[in-house]
Every structure is written in structure tokens, then in C-alpha cells.
mmCIF file of C-alpha atoms in Angstrom:
data_model
loop_
_atom_site.group_PDB
_atom_site.id
_atom_site.type_symbol
_atom_site.label_atom_id
_atom_site.label_comp_id
_atom_site.label_asym_id
_atom_site.label_seq_id
_atom_site.Cartn_x
_atom_site.Cartn_y
_atom_site.Cartn_z
ATOM 1 C CA MET A 190 6.149 23.153 3.670
ATOM 2 C CA ILE A 191 5.675 19.392 3.595
ATOM 3 C CA LYS A 192 8.180 17.423 5.655
ATOM 4 C CA PRO A 193 8.843 13.729 6.212
ATOM 5 C CA PHE A 194 6.801 12.263 9.096
ATOM 6 C CA ASP A 195 4.002 14.855 8.699
ATOM 7 C CA ILE A 196 0.484 13.421 8.734
ATOM 8 C CA PHE A 197 -2.127 14.737 6.313
ATOM 9 C CA ILE A 198 -5.666 13.874 5.339
ATOM 10 C CA THR A 199 -5.847 13.416 1.568
ATOM 11 C CA TYR A 200 -8.119 11.756 -0.955
ATOM 12 C CA LEU A 201 -6.953 8.336 -2.122
ATOM 13 C CA SER A 202 -8.725 6.521 -4.925
ATOM 14 C CA TRP A 203 -8.815 2.864 -5.838
ATOM 15 C CA GLY A 204 -10.768 1.102 -8.551
ATOM 16 C CA SER A 205 -14.181 2.712 -8.711
ATOM 17 C CA GLY A 206 -14.020 4.513 -5.369
ATOM 18 C CA GLY A 207 -11.906 6.321 -2.864
ATOM 19 C CA LYS A 208 -12.072 8.448 0.251
ATOM 20 C CA ASP A 209 -10.191 10.882 2.445
ATOM 21 C CA ARG A 210 -7.555 9.010 4.427
ATOM 22 C CA PRO A 211 -4.811 9.882 6.882
ATOM 23 C CA VAL A 212 -1.388 9.425 5.324
ATOM 24 C CA LEU A 213 2.185 9.631 6.560
ATOM 25 C CA VAL A 214 4.646 11.568 4.423
ATOM 26 C CA PHE A 215 7.853 9.606 4.072
ATOM 27 C CA VAL A 216 9.889 11.172 1.251
ATOM 28 C CA VAL A 217 9.478 14.575 -0.396
ATOM 29 C CA ASP A 218 11.286 15.659 -3.560
ATOM 30 C CA GLU A 219 10.842 18.570 -5.954
ATOM 31 C CA SER A 220 7.695 17.158 -7.580
ATOM 32 C CA ASN A 221 6.473 14.081 -5.679
ATOM 33 C CA VAL A 222 5.627 12.849 -2.209
ATOM 34 C CA ASP A 223 5.965 9.217 -1.117
ATOM 35 C CA ILE A 224 3.386 8.302 1.499
ATOM 36 C CA TYR A 225 2.139 5.397 3.554
ATOM 37 C CA GLN A 226 -1.523 4.973 4.407
ATOM 38 C CA ILE A 227 -2.536 5.088 8.056
ATOM 39 C CA THR A 228 -5.259 2.736 9.255
ATOM 40 C CA THR A 229 -7.079 1.822 12.437
ATOM 41 C CA GLN A 230 -7.971 -1.618 11.074
ATOM 42 C CA TYR A 231 -5.615 -4.178 12.561
ATOM 43 C CA GLU A 232 -7.285 -6.883 14.640
ATOM 44 C CA ASN A 233 -8.934 -8.793 11.784
ATOM 45 C CA LYS A 234 -5.937 -8.683 9.443
ATOM 46 C CA SER A 235 -3.916 -11.776 8.562
ATOM 47 C CA LYS A 236 -0.599 -12.475 10.275
ATOM 48 C CA GLU A 237 1.201 -11.595 7.038
ATOM 49 C CA ILE A 238 -0.505 -8.190 6.808
ATOM 50 C CA LYS A 239 0.078 -7.473 10.509
ATOM 51 C CA THR A 240 3.834 -7.856 9.988
ATOM 52 C CA LEU A 241 3.667 -4.839 7.649
ATOM 53 C CA TYR A 242 1.703 -2.621 10.060
ATOM 54 C CA PHE A 243 3.693 -0.300 12.303
ATOM 55 C CA LYS A 244 1.897 0.629 15.527
ATOM 56 C CA ILE A 245 1.923 4.360 16.286
ATOM 57 C CA ASN A 246 2.378 4.502 20.064
ATOM 58 C CA ASP A 247 1.896 8.260 20.384
ATOM 59 C CA TRP A 248 -1.151 8.417 18.124
ATOM 60 C CA MET A 249 -2.862 11.210 20.092
ATOM 61 C CA LEU A 250 0.268 13.380 19.955
ATOM 62 C CA ALA A 251 0.421 12.660 16.212
ATOM 63 C CA GLY A 252 -3.018 14.240 15.712
ATOM 64 C CA LEU A 253 -4.952 11.003 15.230
ATOM 65 C CA ASP A 254 -8.315 10.098 16.784
ATOM 66 C CA LYS A 255 -7.722 6.395 17.478
ATOM 67 C CA GLN A 256 -4.977 3.838 17.855
ATOM 68 C CA SER A 257 -3.492 3.765 14.364
ATOM 69 C CA TYR A 258 -1.005 1.844 12.264
ATOM 70 C CA VAL A 259 1.202 2.785 9.327
ATOM 71 C CA ASP A 260 0.684 0.336 6.456
ATOM 72 C CA THR A 261 4.274 -0.075 5.229
ATOM 73 C CA GLY A 262 3.293 -2.672 2.636
ATOM 74 C CA THR A 263 2.819 -0.148 -0.164
ATOM 75 C CA VAL A 264 4.495 3.152 -0.844
ATOM 76 C CA ILE A 265 2.191 5.496 -2.757
ATOM 77 C CA THR A 266 3.681 8.297 -4.818
ATOM 78 C CA LEU A 267 1.543 11.403 -5.252
ATOM 79 C CA SER A 268 2.201 14.691 -6.971
ATOM 80 C CA LEU A 269 3.413 17.432 -4.667
ATOM 81 C CA ASP A 270 0.480 19.473 -6.003
ATOM 82 C CA THR A 271 -1.881 17.089 -4.171
ATOM 83 C CA PHE A 272 -0.755 18.713 -0.922
ATOM 84 C CA LYS A 273 -0.845 22.362 -2.026
ATOM 85 C CA GLY A 274 -2.831 24.431 0.461
ATOM 86 C CA LYS A 275 -3.207 21.545 2.922
ATOM 87 C CA THR A 276 -2.072 21.758 6.508
ATOM 88 C CA PRO A 277 -0.778 18.669 8.309
ATOM 89 C CA ILE A 278 -3.010 17.366 11.107
ATOM 90 C CA GLY A 279 0.080 16.284 13.028
ATOM 91 C CA LYS A 280 3.374 14.452 12.815
ATOM 92 C CA LEU A 281 5.056 11.433 14.340
ATOM 93 C CA THR A 282 6.834 11.993 17.630
ATOM 94 C CA GLU A 283 10.612 11.534 17.744
ATOM 95 C CA ASN A 284 10.095 8.219 19.524
ATOM 96 C CA ASP A 285 7.739 6.897 16.841
ATOM 97 C CA LYS A 286 10.006 8.234 14.050
ATOM 98 C CA GLN A 287 12.952 6.236 15.395
ATOM 99 C CA ARG A 288 10.829 3.152 15.940
ATOM 100 C CA LEU A 289 9.442 3.365 12.380
ATOM 101 C CA LEU A 290 12.901 3.700 10.852
ATOM 102 C CA GLU A 291 14.061 0.624 12.812
ATOM 103 C CA PHE A 292 10.868 -1.232 11.792
ATOM 104 C CA LEU A 293 11.595 -0.579 8.120
ATOM 105 C CA ILE A 294 15.131 -1.991 8.246
#
């Protein structure tokens, strides 16, 4: 069962390409899942972009390989079917969940 704050690897496409990316589940309903992309790219981003990136403090506990950030600038809605048969690689810790919710306010 997919739950908010789970982290999955899923294929995201854009334009003429795409690739498997880590994503954070934010909202789940009966047919769709709202997600945020997770990225490790932060240092070379503009100040404006950096204000939208939430730093995951407990990234290792969340199942990620490197220091990572949640890109809160765009919510992506995917079909629930996209996640059928997939197992989450991790989830945000309680500390990071609370921090993210405060960040989004």
C-alpha cells in the first residue's frame, strides 16, 4: 500500500526523454498519487530554485544514497497504476516529515 512520505523509484518523462528518479509520495487518493521529485543537485542552482528545495536531513534512513533534496516547486500527479507492484525504497523520518510540512507552509 502506498502511503504519504514513502519514497519510490519511478520513471519520469519530459520532452523527448526521461529516466528513473526517486520521488516522494505526498498525497494518495483512489486513482492518483501526487509526488515531488527528489534530487541531489543543489549547489549550482539559483537562489530562487534553492528556496524551493527541502533538505532531507535523514537521507540515509530514508533509503537514499546521497544527500538529497525534495523539489517542492512542482507537484506531479501520476496514476496510482504507475506504482502497482513497486516497493518503496524508504520513507521520510518523523523528524523530516514535520520539517517538510513546516517548510511547505
